[in-house]
Amino acid sequence: MKLRITATVLMCLLLAASCGKQSISQKGENTMEESGQFAQRRSEMVQYQIRARDITNKKVIEAMLKVERHRFVPEDVKEYSYEDYPLPIGEGQTISQPYIVAFMTEMIAPGPEDKVLEIGTGSGYQAAILAEIVAEVFTIEINEALYRRTKALLSGMGYKNIHTICGDGFAGYPEAAPFDKIIVTAASSEVPPKLFEQLREGGKMIIPVGEGYQELLLITKLNGQMIRENVLPVRFVPLIDKNGKRY
Ligand code: SAH
């Protein structure tokens, strides 16, 4: 209980801080010193938040150990990069809690040949985790400022298998469909029909569904039918259209 209150208070402080100036290096600049200083925290994050819970997929664990989460968050919250909660990334958006990123990635059973669609690029962290494991990642972001910042960050980091797109992910990305897997990182009141359409037969999609309180749904396409499984209660920012209206 005490821990929960402390975490909530800290989140509020971080959100308040995020209303101030946000700065994030365009190239995800990373000094040797910083890299060394955060390596230990990252390995503790993986040990206590990922392995100690139910994540067992080796590729997911390796990716979480490798990707430098502190390069994806604004300067003023960098200090908290490896903590067990979401963080503000500017534009009123958040980077998900590390465990949720690992959990969603594990749930879609990512394979080395997979082409994956992500809706809600945000900081680019989830896209980078996926890009370490699968062949190709297509990621769509509706907020233009975030899109531009993250596109520069990911290409500065040298990711060649991430394709960043600015647009409304509710319609998916027919140009590159069908996708083996789809991961939606913003909550919708229903499963967007176009996304299910663009999922290949046998493919998997993970998506938070619901208003306010949401449930993470794992969807499998079998014989063209939608098999739905509730896997975890969650809280994500909403999936919105160009006018800011919630889907
Ligand atoms: N996956 C991100 C976290 C995303 S937060 C990460 O790893 O950091 C959710 C993101 O979804 C926000 O950046 C928000 O702007 C974006 N978003 C909301 N509605 C969207 C839509 N219709 N299409 C694409 N992106 C959307």
PDB file of N, CA and C in Angstrom, residues 78-180:
ATOM      1  N   LYS A  78      14.966  11.088 -17.255  1.00  0.00           N
ATOM      2  CA  LYS A  78      15.978  10.064 -17.572  1.00  0.00           C
ATOM      3  C   LYS A  78      16.355   9.223 -16.359  1.00  0.00           C
ATOM      4  N   GLU A  79      16.491   9.919 -15.273  1.00  0.00           N
ATOM      5  CA  GLU A  79      16.839   9.314 -13.991  1.00  0.00           C
ATOM      6  C   GLU A  79      15.937   8.120 -13.629  1.00  0.00           C
ATOM      7  N   TYR A  80      14.686   8.174 -14.115  1.00  0.00           N
ATOM      8  CA  TYR A  80      13.699   7.147 -13.745  1.00  0.00           C
ATOM      9  C   TYR A  80      13.485   6.102 -14.845  1.00  0.00           C
ATOM     10  N   SER A  81      14.345   6.137 -15.844  1.00  0.00           N
ATOM     11  CA  SER A  81      14.168   5.267 -17.029  1.00  0.00           C
ATOM     12  C   SER A  81      13.954   3.797 -16.723  1.00  0.00           C
ATOM     13  N   TYR A  82      14.570   3.302 -15.664  1.00  0.00           N
ATOM     14  CA  TYR A  82      14.519   1.861 -15.406  1.00  0.00           C
ATOM     15  C   TYR A  82      13.611   1.499 -14.238  1.00  0.00           C
ATOM     16  N   GLU A  83      12.757   2.457 -13.866  1.00  0.00           N
ATOM     17  CA  GLU A  83      11.823   2.209 -12.771  1.00  0.00           C
ATOM     18  C   GLU A  83      10.580   1.491 -13.288  1.00  0.00           C
ATOM     19  N   ASP A  84       9.816   0.952 -12.316  1.00  0.00           N
ATOM     20  CA  ASP A  84       8.695   0.061 -12.605  1.00  0.00           C
ATOM     21  C   ASP A  84       7.370   0.790 -12.874  1.00  0.00           C
ATOM     22  N   TYR A  85       7.392   1.850 -13.676  1.00  0.00           N
ATOM     23  CA  TYR A  85       6.160   2.586 -14.004  1.00  0.00           C
ATOM     24  C   TYR A  85       6.313   3.308 -15.340  1.00  0.00           C
ATOM     25  N   PRO A  86       5.173   3.752 -15.912  1.00  0.00           N
ATOM     26  CA  PRO A  86       5.284   4.508 -17.175  1.00  0.00           C
ATOM     27  C   PRO A  86       5.878   5.891 -16.917  1.00  0.00           C
ATOM     28  N   LEU A  87       6.369   6.546 -17.975  1.00  0.00           N
ATOM     29  CA  LEU A  87       6.940   7.885 -17.828  1.00  0.00           C
ATOM     30  C   LEU A  87       6.383   8.820 -18.897  1.00  0.00           C
ATOM     31  N   PRO A  88       6.267  10.118 -18.577  1.00  0.00           N
ATOM     32  CA  PRO A  88       5.806  11.077 -19.592  1.00  0.00           C
ATOM     33  C   PRO A  88       6.883  11.289 -20.668  1.00  0.00           C
ATOM     34  N   ILE A  89       6.465  11.365 -21.934  1.00  0.00           N
ATOM     35  CA  ILE A  89       7.434  11.583 -23.016  1.00  0.00           C
ATOM     36  C   ILE A  89       7.140  12.858 -23.800  1.00  0.00           C
ATOM     37  N   GLY A  90       6.244  13.709 -23.238  1.00  0.00           N
ATOM     38  CA  GLY A  90       5.891  14.944 -23.936  1.00  0.00           C
ATOM     39  C   GLY A  90       4.614  14.738 -24.741  1.00  0.00           C
ATOM     40  N   GLU A  91       4.001  15.858 -25.183  1.00  0.00           N
ATOM     41  CA  GLU A  91       2.763  15.822 -25.982  1.00  0.00           C
ATOM     42  C   GLU A  91       1.636  15.087 -25.237  1.00  0.00           C
ATOM     43  N   GLY A  92       1.708  15.035 -23.895  1.00  0.00           N
ATOM     44  CA  GLY A  92       0.676  14.375 -23.096  1.00  0.00           C
ATOM     45  C   GLY A  92       0.699  12.856 -23.208  1.00  0.00           C
ATOM     46  N   GLN A  93       1.777  12.301 -23.745  1.00  0.00           N
ATOM     47  CA  GLN A  93       1.841  10.855 -23.964  1.00  0.00           C
ATOM     48  C   GLN A  93       2.828  10.198 -23.006  1.00  0.00           C
ATOM     49  N   THR A  94       2.783   8.872 -22.950  1.00  0.00           N
ATOM     50  CA  THR A  94       3.670   8.156 -22.027  1.00  0.00           C
ATOM     51  C   THR A  94       4.372   6.982 -22.705  1.00  0.00           C
ATOM     52  N   ILE A  95       5.504   6.611 -22.141  1.00  0.00           N
ATOM     53  CA  ILE A  95       6.203   5.385 -22.530  1.00  0.00           C
ATOM     54  C   ILE A  95       5.718   4.358 -21.508  1.00  0.00           C
ATOM     55  N   SER A  96       5.309   3.177 -21.960  1.00  0.00           N
ATOM     56  CA  SER A  96       4.737   2.175 -21.061  1.00  0.00           C
ATOM     57  C   SER A  96       5.762   1.671 -20.046  1.00  0.00           C
ATOM     58  N   GLN A  97       5.232   1.143 -18.960  1.00  0.00           N
ATOM     59  CA  GLN A  97       6.041   0.482 -17.926  1.00  0.00           C
ATOM     60  C   GLN A  97       6.847  -0.645 -18.601  1.00  0.00           C
ATOM     61  N   PRO A  98       8.123  -0.825 -18.226  1.00  0.00           N
ATOM     62  CA  PRO A  98       8.948  -1.851 -18.895  1.00  0.00           C
ATOM     63  C   PRO A  98       8.292  -3.234 -18.927  1.00  0.00           C
ATOM     64  N   TYR A  99       7.665  -3.630 -17.821  1.00  0.00           N
ATOM     65  CA  TYR A  99       7.043  -4.948 -17.756  1.00  0.00           C
ATOM     66  C   TYR A  99       5.954  -5.104 -18.822  1.00  0.00           C
ATOM     67  N   ILE A 100       5.170  -4.047 -19.028  1.00  0.00           N
ATOM     68  CA  ILE A 100       4.080  -4.112 -20.014  1.00  0.00           C
ATOM     69  C   ILE A 100       4.647  -4.270 -21.431  1.00  0.00           C
ATOM     70  N   VAL A 101       5.747  -3.572 -21.700  1.00  0.00           N
ATOM     71  CA  VAL A 101       6.401  -3.699 -23.015  1.00  0.00           C
ATOM     72  C   VAL A 101       6.853  -5.148 -23.223  1.00  0.00           C
ATOM     73  N   ALA A 102       7.501  -5.707 -22.202  1.00  0.00           N
ATOM     74  CA  ALA A 102       7.987  -7.090 -22.289  1.00  0.00           C
ATOM     75  C   ALA A 102       6.814  -8.059 -22.437  1.00  0.00           C
ATOM     76  N   PHE A 103       5.771  -7.841 -21.651  1.00  0.00           N
ATOM     77  CA  PHE A 103       4.611  -8.726 -21.649  1.00  0.00           C
ATOM     78  C   PHE A 103       3.911  -8.737 -23.018  1.00  0.00           C
ATOM     79  N   MET A 104       3.678  -7.538 -23.566  1.00  0.00           N
ATOM     80  CA  MET A 104       2.990  -7.452 -24.858  1.00  0.00           C
ATOM     81  C   MET A 104       3.830  -8.090 -25.958  1.00  0.00           C
ATOM     82  N   THR A 105       5.144  -7.893 -25.872  1.00  0.00           N
ATOM     83  CA  THR A 105       6.040  -8.464 -26.887  1.00  0.00           C
ATOM     84  C   THR A 105       6.025  -9.984 -26.795  1.00  0.00           C
ATOM     85  N   GLU A 106       6.078 -10.495 -25.576  1.00  0.00           N
ATOM     86  CA  GLU A 106       6.082 -11.945 -25.401  1.00  0.00           C
ATOM     87  C   GLU A 106       4.761 -12.569 -25.878  1.00  0.00           C
ATOM     88  N   MET A 107       3.658 -11.876 -25.591  1.00  0.00           N
ATOM     89  CA  MET A 107       2.333 -12.395 -25.939  1.00  0.00           C
ATOM     90  C   MET A 107       2.137 -12.636 -27.436  1.00  0.00           C
ATOM     91  N   ILE A 108       2.745 -11.789 -28.285  1.00  0.00           N
ATOM     92  CA  ILE A 108       2.550 -11.990 -29.729  1.00  0.00           C
ATOM     93  C   ILE A 108       3.521 -13.033 -30.293  1.00  0.00           C
ATOM     94  N   ALA A 109       4.337 -13.654 -29.441  1.00  0.00           N
ATOM     95  CA  ALA A 109       5.288 -14.687 -29.860  1.00  0.00           C
ATOM     96  C   ALA A 109       6.080 -14.249 -31.099  1.00  0.00           C
ATOM     97  N   PRO A 110       6.907 -13.207 -30.943  1.00  0.00           N
ATOM     98  CA  PRO A 110       7.600 -12.652 -32.111  1.00  0.00           C
ATOM     99  C   PRO A 110       8.633 -13.628 -32.677  1.00  0.00           C
ATOM    100  N   GLY A 111       8.637 -13.753 -34.001  1.00  0.00           N
ATOM    101  CA  GLY A 111       9.599 -14.652 -34.649  1.00  0.00           C
ATOM    102  C   GLY A 111      10.555 -13.866 -35.534  1.00  0.00           C
ATOM    103  N   PRO A 112      11.714 -14.433 -35.859  1.00  0.00           N
ATOM    104  CA  PRO A 112      12.740 -13.715 -36.616  1.00  0.00           C
ATOM    105  C   PRO A 112      12.322 -13.297 -38.022  1.00  0.00           C
ATOM    106  N   GLU A 113      11.302 -13.971 -38.576  1.00  0.00           N
ATOM    107  CA  GLU A 113      10.864 -13.640 -39.949  1.00  0.00           C
ATOM    108  C   GLU A 113       9.669 -12.697 -39.940  1.00  0.00           C
ATOM    109  N   ASP A 114       9.167 -12.351 -38.774  1.00  0.00           N
ATOM    110  CA  ASP A 114       7.909 -11.612 -38.694  1.00  0.00           C
ATOM    111  C   ASP A 114       7.973 -10.171 -39.208  1.00  0.00           C
ATOM    112  N   LYS A 115       6.852  -9.766 -39.793  1.00  0.00           N
ATOM    113  CA  LYS A 115       6.619  -8.358 -40.144  1.00  0.00           C
ATOM    114  C   LYS A 115       5.547  -7.892 -39.169  1.00  0.00           C
ATOM    115  N   VAL A 116       5.899  -6.883 -38.366  1.00  0.00           N
ATOM    116  CA  VAL A 116       5.006  -6.458 -37.284  1.00  0.00           C
ATOM    117  C   VAL A 116       4.544  -5.022 -37.493  1.00  0.00           C
ATOM    118  N   LEU A 117       3.264  -4.782 -37.195  1.00  0.00           N
ATOM    119  CA  LEU A 117       2.721  -3.422 -37.236  1.00  0.00           C
ATOM    120  C   LEU A 117       2.495  -2.951 -35.800  1.00  0.00           C
ATOM    121  N   GLU A 118       3.023  -1.765 -35.490  1.00  0.00           N
ATOM    122  CA  GLU A 118       2.756  -1.171 -34.177  1.00  0.00           C
ATOM    123  C   GLU A 118       1.915   0.090 -34.372  1.00  0.00           C
ATOM    124  N   ILE A 119       0.874   0.255 -33.554  1.00  0.00           N
ATOM    125  CA  ILE A 119       0.089   1.497 -33.588  1.00  0.00           C
ATOM    126  C   ILE A 119       0.427   2.291 -32.334  1.00  0.00           C
ATOM    127  N   GLY A 120       0.919   3.514 -32.521  1.00  0.00           N
ATOM    128  CA  GLY A 120       1.317   4.357 -31.382  1.00  0.00           C
ATOM    129  C   GLY A 120       2.817   4.282 -31.150  1.00  0.00           C
ATOM    130  N   THR A 121       3.595   4.917 -32.031  1.00  0.00           N
ATOM    131  CA  THR A 121       5.067   4.869 -31.934  1.00  0.00           C
ATOM    132  C   THR A 121       5.561   5.475 -30.633  1.00  0.00           C
ATOM    133  N   GLY A 122       4.953   6.585 -30.224  1.00  0.00           N
ATOM    134  CA  GLY A 122       5.364   7.261 -28.989  1.00  0.00           C
ATOM    135  C   GLY A 122       6.857   7.526 -28.958  1.00  0.00           C
ATOM    136  N   SER A 123       7.521   7.018 -27.935  1.00  0.00           N
ATOM    137  CA  SER A 123       8.960   7.239 -27.765  1.00  0.00           C
ATOM    138  C   SER A 123       9.795   6.410 -28.731  1.00  0.00           C
ATOM    139  N   GLY A 124       9.207   5.345 -29.286  1.00  0.00           N
ATOM    140  CA  GLY A 124       9.967   4.451 -30.168  1.00  0.00           C
ATOM    141  C   GLY A 124      10.564   3.256 -29.437  1.00  0.00           C
ATOM    142  N   TYR A 125      10.392   3.207 -28.119  1.00  0.00           N
ATOM    143  CA  TYR A 125      11.015   2.132 -27.333  1.00  0.00           C
ATOM    144  C   TYR A 125      10.453   0.750 -27.690  1.00  0.00           C
ATOM    145  N   GLN A 126       9.126   0.642 -27.744  1.00  0.00           N
ATOM    146  CA  GLN A 126       8.515  -0.654 -28.092  1.00  0.00           C
ATOM    147  C   GLN A 126       8.946  -1.083 -29.500  1.00  0.00           C
ATOM    148  N   ALA A 127       9.024  -0.120 -30.420  1.00  0.00           N
ATOM    149  CA  ALA A 127       9.445  -0.430 -31.793  1.00  0.00           C
ATOM    150  C   ALA A 127      10.883  -0.964 -31.793  1.00  0.00           C
ATOM    151  N   ALA A 128      11.745  -0.361 -30.976  1.00  0.00           N
ATOM    152  CA  ALA A 128      13.151  -0.789 -30.912  1.00  0.00           C
ATOM    153  C   ALA A 128      13.258  -2.201 -30.330  1.00  0.00           C
ATOM    154  N   ILE A 129      12.470  -2.482 -29.305  1.00  0.00           N
ATOM    155  CA  ILE A 129      12.474  -3.830 -28.703  1.00  0.00           C
ATOM    156  C   ILE A 129      12.067  -4.852 -29.773  1.00  0.00           C
ATOM    157  N   LEU A 130      11.018  -4.541 -30.514  1.00  0.00           N
ATOM    158  CA  LEU A 130      10.549  -5.447 -31.571  1.00  0.00           C
ATOM    159  C   LEU A 130      11.614  -5.615 -32.656  1.00  0.00           C
ATOM    160  N   ALA A 131      12.230  -4.486 -33.034  1.00  0.00           N
ATOM    161  CA  ALA A 131      13.214  -4.515 -34.124  1.00  0.00           C
ATOM    162  C   ALA A 131      14.434  -5.385 -33.805  1.00  0.00           C
ATOM    163  N   GLU A 132      14.698  -5.613 -32.528  1.00  0.00           N
ATOM    164  CA  GLU A 132      15.807  -6.483 -32.128  1.00  0.00           C
ATOM    165  C   GLU A 132      15.458  -7.954 -32.372  1.00  0.00           C
ATOM    166  N   ILE A 133      14.144  -8.232 -32.472  1.00  0.00           N
ATOM    167  CA  ILE A 133      13.694  -9.631 -32.508  1.00  0.00           C
ATOM    168  C   ILE A 133      13.154 -10.057 -33.870  1.00  0.00           C
ATOM    169  N   VAL A 134      12.400  -9.158 -34.527  1.00  0.00           N
ATOM    170  CA  VAL A 134      11.707  -9.536 -35.760  1.00  0.00           C
ATOM    171  C   VAL A 134      12.397  -8.950 -36.999  1.00  0.00           C
ATOM    172  N   ALA A 135      11.897  -9.327 -38.187  1.00  0.00           N
ATOM    173  CA  ALA A 135      12.526  -8.861 -39.427  1.00  0.00           C
ATOM    174  C   ALA A 135      12.215  -7.395 -39.713  1.00  0.00           C
ATOM    175  N   GLU A 136      10.934  -7.037 -39.618  1.00  0.00           N
ATOM    176  CA  GLU A 136      10.541  -5.669 -39.983  1.00  0.00           C
ATOM    177  C   GLU A 136       9.452  -5.132 -39.074  1.00  0.00           C
ATOM    178  N   VAL A 137       9.593  -3.845 -38.748  1.00  0.00           N
ATOM    179  CA  VAL A 137       8.584  -3.191 -37.915  1.00  0.00           C
ATOM    180  C   VAL A 137       8.049  -1.969 -38.667  1.00  0.00           C
ATOM    181  N   PHE A 138       6.729  -1.884 -38.771  1.00  0.00           N
ATOM    182  CA  PHE A 138       6.072  -0.689 -39.300  1.00  0.00           C
ATOM    183  C   PHE A 138       5.386  -0.059 -38.111  1.00  0.00           C
ATOM    184  N   THR A 139       5.660   1.209 -37.850  1.00  0.00           N
ATOM    185  CA  THR A 139       5.061   1.838 -36.669  1.00  0.00           C
ATOM    186  C   THR A 139       4.418   3.170 -37.042  1.00  0.00           C
ATOM    187  N   ILE A 140       3.179   3.351 -36.598  1.00  0.00           N
ATOM    188  CA  ILE A 140       2.402   4.546 -36.961  1.00  0.00           C
ATOM    189  C   ILE A 140       2.156   5.440 -35.746  1.00  0.00           C
ATOM    190  N   GLU A 141       2.391   6.734 -35.924  1.00  0.00           N
ATOM    191  CA  GLU A 141       2.147   7.708 -34.853  1.00  0.00           C
ATOM    192  C   GLU A 141       1.293   8.844 -35.404  1.00  0.00           C
ATOM    193  N   ILE A 142       0.272   9.224 -34.658  1.00  0.00           N
ATOM    194  CA  ILE A 142      -0.647  10.268 -35.141  1.00  0.00           C
ATOM    195  C   ILE A 142      -0.165  11.677 -34.787  1.00  0.00           C
ATOM    196  N   ASN A 143       0.617  11.789 -33.715  1.00  0.00           N
ATOM    197  CA  ASN A 143       1.096  13.107 -33.280  1.00  0.00           C
ATOM    198  C   ASN A 143       2.348  13.474 -34.081  1.00  0.00           C
ATOM    199  N   GLU A 144       2.250  14.541 -34.870  1.00  0.00           N
ATOM    200  CA  GLU A 144       3.332  14.840 -35.792  1.00  0.00           C
ATOM    201  C   GLU A 144       4.651  15.192 -35.113  1.00  0.00           C
ATOM    202  N   ALA A 145       4.558  15.933 -34.001  1.00  0.00           N
ATOM    203  CA  ALA A 145       5.794  16.323 -33.296  1.00  0.00           C
ATOM    204  C   ALA A 145       6.512  15.087 -32.756  1.00  0.00           C
ATOM    205  N   LEU A 146       5.735  14.175 -32.176  1.00  0.00           N
ATOM    206  CA  LEU A 146       6.326  12.932 -31.648  1.00  0.00           C
ATOM    207  C   LEU A 146       6.901  12.089 -32.780  1.00  0.00           C
ATOM    208  N   TYR A 147       6.135  12.028 -33.868  1.00  0.00           N
ATOM    209  CA  TYR A 147       6.578  11.255 -35.040  1.00  0.00           C
ATOM    210  C   TYR A 147       7.946  11.751 -35.501  1.00  0.00           C
ATOM    211  N   ARG A 148       8.066  13.068 -35.657  1.00  0.00           N
ATOM    212  CA  ARG A 148       9.329  13.627 -36.170  1.00  0.00           C
ATOM    213  C   ARG A 148      10.490  13.360 -35.223  1.00  0.00           C
ATOM    214  N   ARG A 149      10.231  13.574 -33.948  1.00  0.00           N
ATOM    215  CA  ARG A 149      11.283  13.382 -32.945  1.00  0.00           C
ATOM    216  C   ARG A 149      11.748  11.924 -32.932  1.00  0.00           C
ATOM    217  N   THR A 150      10.772  11.017 -32.924  1.00  0.00           N
ATOM    218  CA  THR A 150      11.122   9.599 -32.791  1.00  0.00           C
ATOM    219  C   THR A 150      11.736   9.037 -34.073  1.00  0.00           C
ATOM    220  N   LYS A 151      11.270   9.515 -35.206  1.00  0.00           N
ATOM    221  CA  LYS A 151      11.867   9.071 -36.484  1.00  0.00           C
ATOM    222  C   LYS A 151      13.364   9.388 -36.485  1.00  0.00           C
ATOM    223  N   ALA A 152      13.702  10.630 -36.076  1.00  0.00           N
ATOM    224  CA  ALA A 152      15.112  11.055 -36.049  1.00  0.00           C
ATOM    225  C   ALA A 152      15.900  10.225 -35.032  1.00  0.00           C
ATOM    226  N   LEU A 153      15.278   9.986 -33.898  1.00  0.00           N
ATOM    227  CA  LEU A 153      15.945   9.209 -32.848  1.00  0.00           C
ATOM    228  C   LEU A 153      16.283   7.800 -33.340  1.00  0.00           C
ATOM    229  N   LEU A 154      15.299   7.122 -33.915  1.00  0.00           N
ATOM    230  CA  LEU A 154      15.489   5.730 -34.345  1.00  0.00           C
ATOM    231  C   LEU A 154      16.485   5.632 -35.501  1.00  0.00           C
ATOM    232  N   SER A 155      16.434   6.589 -36.424  1.00  0.00           N
ATOM    233  CA  SER A 155      17.396   6.463 -37.523  1.00  0.00           C
ATOM    234  C   SER A 155      18.790   6.839 -37.033  1.00  0.00           C
ATOM    235  N   GLY A 156      18.868   7.785 -36.082  1.00  0.00           N
ATOM    236  CA  GLY A 156      20.167   8.119 -35.472  1.00  0.00           C
ATOM    237  C   GLY A 156      20.766   6.923 -34.750  1.00  0.00           C
ATOM    238  N   MET A 157      19.920   6.042 -34.251  1.00  0.00           N
ATOM    239  CA  MET A 157      20.388   4.847 -33.549  1.00  0.00           C
ATOM    240  C   MET A 157      20.769   3.735 -34.517  1.00  0.00           C
ATOM    241  N   GLY A 158      20.462   3.932 -35.785  1.00  0.00           N
ATOM    242  CA  GLY A 158      20.878   2.966 -36.800  1.00  0.00           C
ATOM    243  C   GLY A 158      19.879   1.860 -37.094  1.00  0.00           C
ATOM    244  N   TYR A 159      18.638   1.981 -36.625  1.00  0.00           N
ATOM    245  CA  TYR A 159      17.643   0.945 -36.922  1.00  0.00           C
ATOM    246  C   TYR A 159      17.197   1.051 -38.378  1.00  0.00           C
ATOM    247  N   LYS A 160      17.528   0.005 -39.153  1.00  0.00           N
ATOM    248  CA  LYS A 160      17.167   0.029 -40.579  1.00  0.00           C
ATOM    249  C   LYS A 160      15.875  -0.743 -40.836  1.00  0.00           C
ATOM    250  N   ASN A 161      15.455  -1.537 -39.872  1.00  0.00           N
ATOM    251  CA  ASN A 161      14.254  -2.358 -40.081  1.00  0.00           C
ATOM    252  C   ASN A 161      13.007  -1.774 -39.413  1.00  0.00           C
ATOM    253  N   ILE A 162      13.091  -0.489 -39.026  1.00  0.00           N
ATOM    254  CA  ILE A 162      11.894   0.178 -38.491  1.00  0.00           C
ATOM    255  C   ILE A 162      11.427   1.215 -39.505  1.00  0.00           C
ATOM    256  N   HIS A 163      10.172   1.104 -39.924  1.00  0.00           N
ATOM    257  CA  HIS A 163       9.591   2.076 -40.850  1.00  0.00           C
ATOM    258  C   HIS A 163       8.617   2.930 -40.058  1.00  0.00           C
ATOM    259  N   THR A 164       8.916   4.218 -39.930  1.00  0.00           N
ATOM    260  CA  THR A 164       8.040   5.105 -39.163  1.00  0.00           C
ATOM    261  C   THR A 164       7.056   5.803 -40.116  1.00  0.00           C
ATOM    262  N   ILE A 165       5.813   5.852 -39.685  1.00  0.00           N
ATOM    263  CA  ILE A 165       4.757   6.438 -40.515  1.00  0.00           C
ATOM    264  C   ILE A 165       3.965   7.428 -39.664  1.00  0.00           C
ATOM    265  N   CYS A 166       3.625   8.582 -40.248  1.00  0.00           N
ATOM    266  CA  CYS A 166       2.789   9.529 -39.525  1.00  0.00           C
ATOM    267  C   CYS A 166       1.369   9.397 -40.054  1.00  0.00           C
ATOM    268  N   GLY A 167       0.428   9.106 -39.172  1.00  0.00           N
ATOM    269  CA  GLY A 167      -0.957   8.962 -39.623  1.00  0.00           C
ATOM    270  C   GLY A 167      -1.829   8.352 -38.556  1.00  0.00           C
ATOM    271  N   ASP A 168      -3.056   8.046 -38.949  1.00  0.00           N
ATOM    272  CA  ASP A 168      -4.023   7.464 -38.023  1.00  0.00           C
ATOM    273  C   ASP A 168      -3.973   5.937 -38.120  1.00  0.00           C
ATOM    274  N   GLY A 169      -3.450   5.321 -37.087  1.00  0.00           N
ATOM    275  CA  GLY A 169      -3.268   3.873 -37.073  1.00  0.00           C
ATOM    276  C   GLY A 169      -4.558   3.074 -37.011  1.00  0.00           C
ATOM    277  N   PHE A 170      -5.697   3.747 -36.781  1.00  0.00           N
ATOM    278  CA  PHE A 170      -6.976   3.040 -36.723  1.00  0.00           C
ATOM    279  C   PHE A 170      -7.246   2.344 -38.065  1.00  0.00           C
ATOM    280  N   ALA A 171      -6.715   2.937 -39.127  1.00  0.00           N
ATOM    281  CA  ALA A 171      -6.910   2.379 -40.472  1.00  0.00           C
ATOM    282  C   ALA A 171      -5.804   1.388 -40.826  1.00  0.00           C
ATOM    283  N   GLY A 172      -4.843   1.213 -39.941  1.00  0.00           N
ATOM    284  CA  GLY A 172      -3.742   0.297 -40.211  1.00  0.00           C
ATOM    285  C   GLY A 172      -2.819   0.841 -41.290  1.00  0.00           C
ATOM    286  N   TYR A 173      -2.160  -0.060 -42.008  1.00  0.00           N
ATOM    287  CA  TYR A 173      -1.231   0.357 -43.057  1.00  0.00           C
ATOM    288  C   TYR A 173      -1.326  -0.649 -44.204  1.00  0.00           C
ATOM    289  N   PRO A 174      -2.406  -0.485 -45.046  1.00  0.00           N
ATOM    290  CA  PRO A 174      -2.658  -1.479 -46.101  1.00  0.00           C
ATOM    291  C   PRO A 174      -1.488  -1.665 -47.054  1.00  0.00           C
ATOM    292  N   GLU A 175      -0.679  -0.602 -47.230  1.00  0.00           N
ATOM    293  CA  GLU A 175       0.463  -0.666 -48.157  1.00  0.00           C
ATOM    294  C   GLU A 175       1.404  -1.826 -47.842  1.00  0.00           C
ATOM    295  N   ALA A 176       1.518  -2.205 -46.565  1.00  0.00           N
ATOM    296  CA  ALA A 176       2.469  -3.260 -46.201  1.00  0.00           C
ATOM    297  C   ALA A 176       1.781  -4.511 -45.648  1.00  0.00           C
ATOM    298  N   ALA A 177       0.440  -4.534 -45.680  1.00  0.00           N
ATOM    299  CA  ALA A 177      -0.315  -5.676 -45.124  1.00  0.00           C
ATOM    300  C   ALA A 177      -0.174  -6.890 -46.058  1.00  0.00           C
ATOM    301  N   PRO A 178      -0.372  -8.111 -45.583  1.00  0.00           N
ATOM    302  CA  PRO A 178      -0.776  -8.465 -44.221  1.00  0.00           C
ATOM    303  C   PRO A 178       0.415  -8.528 -43.261  1.00  0.00           C
ATOM    304  N   PHE A 179       0.106  -8.392 -41.988  1.00  0.00           N
ATOM    305  CA  PHE A 179       1.131  -8.436 -40.946  1.00  0.00           C
ATOM    306  C   PHE A 179       1.033  -9.744 -40.171  1.00  0.00           C
ATOM    307  N   ASP A 180       2.198 -10.238 -39.751  1.00  0.00           N
ATOM    308  CA  ASP A 180       2.215 -11.469 -38.956  1.00  0.00           C
ATOM    309  C   ASP A 180       1.704 -11.176 -37.550  1.00  0.00           C
TER     310      ASP A 180
END
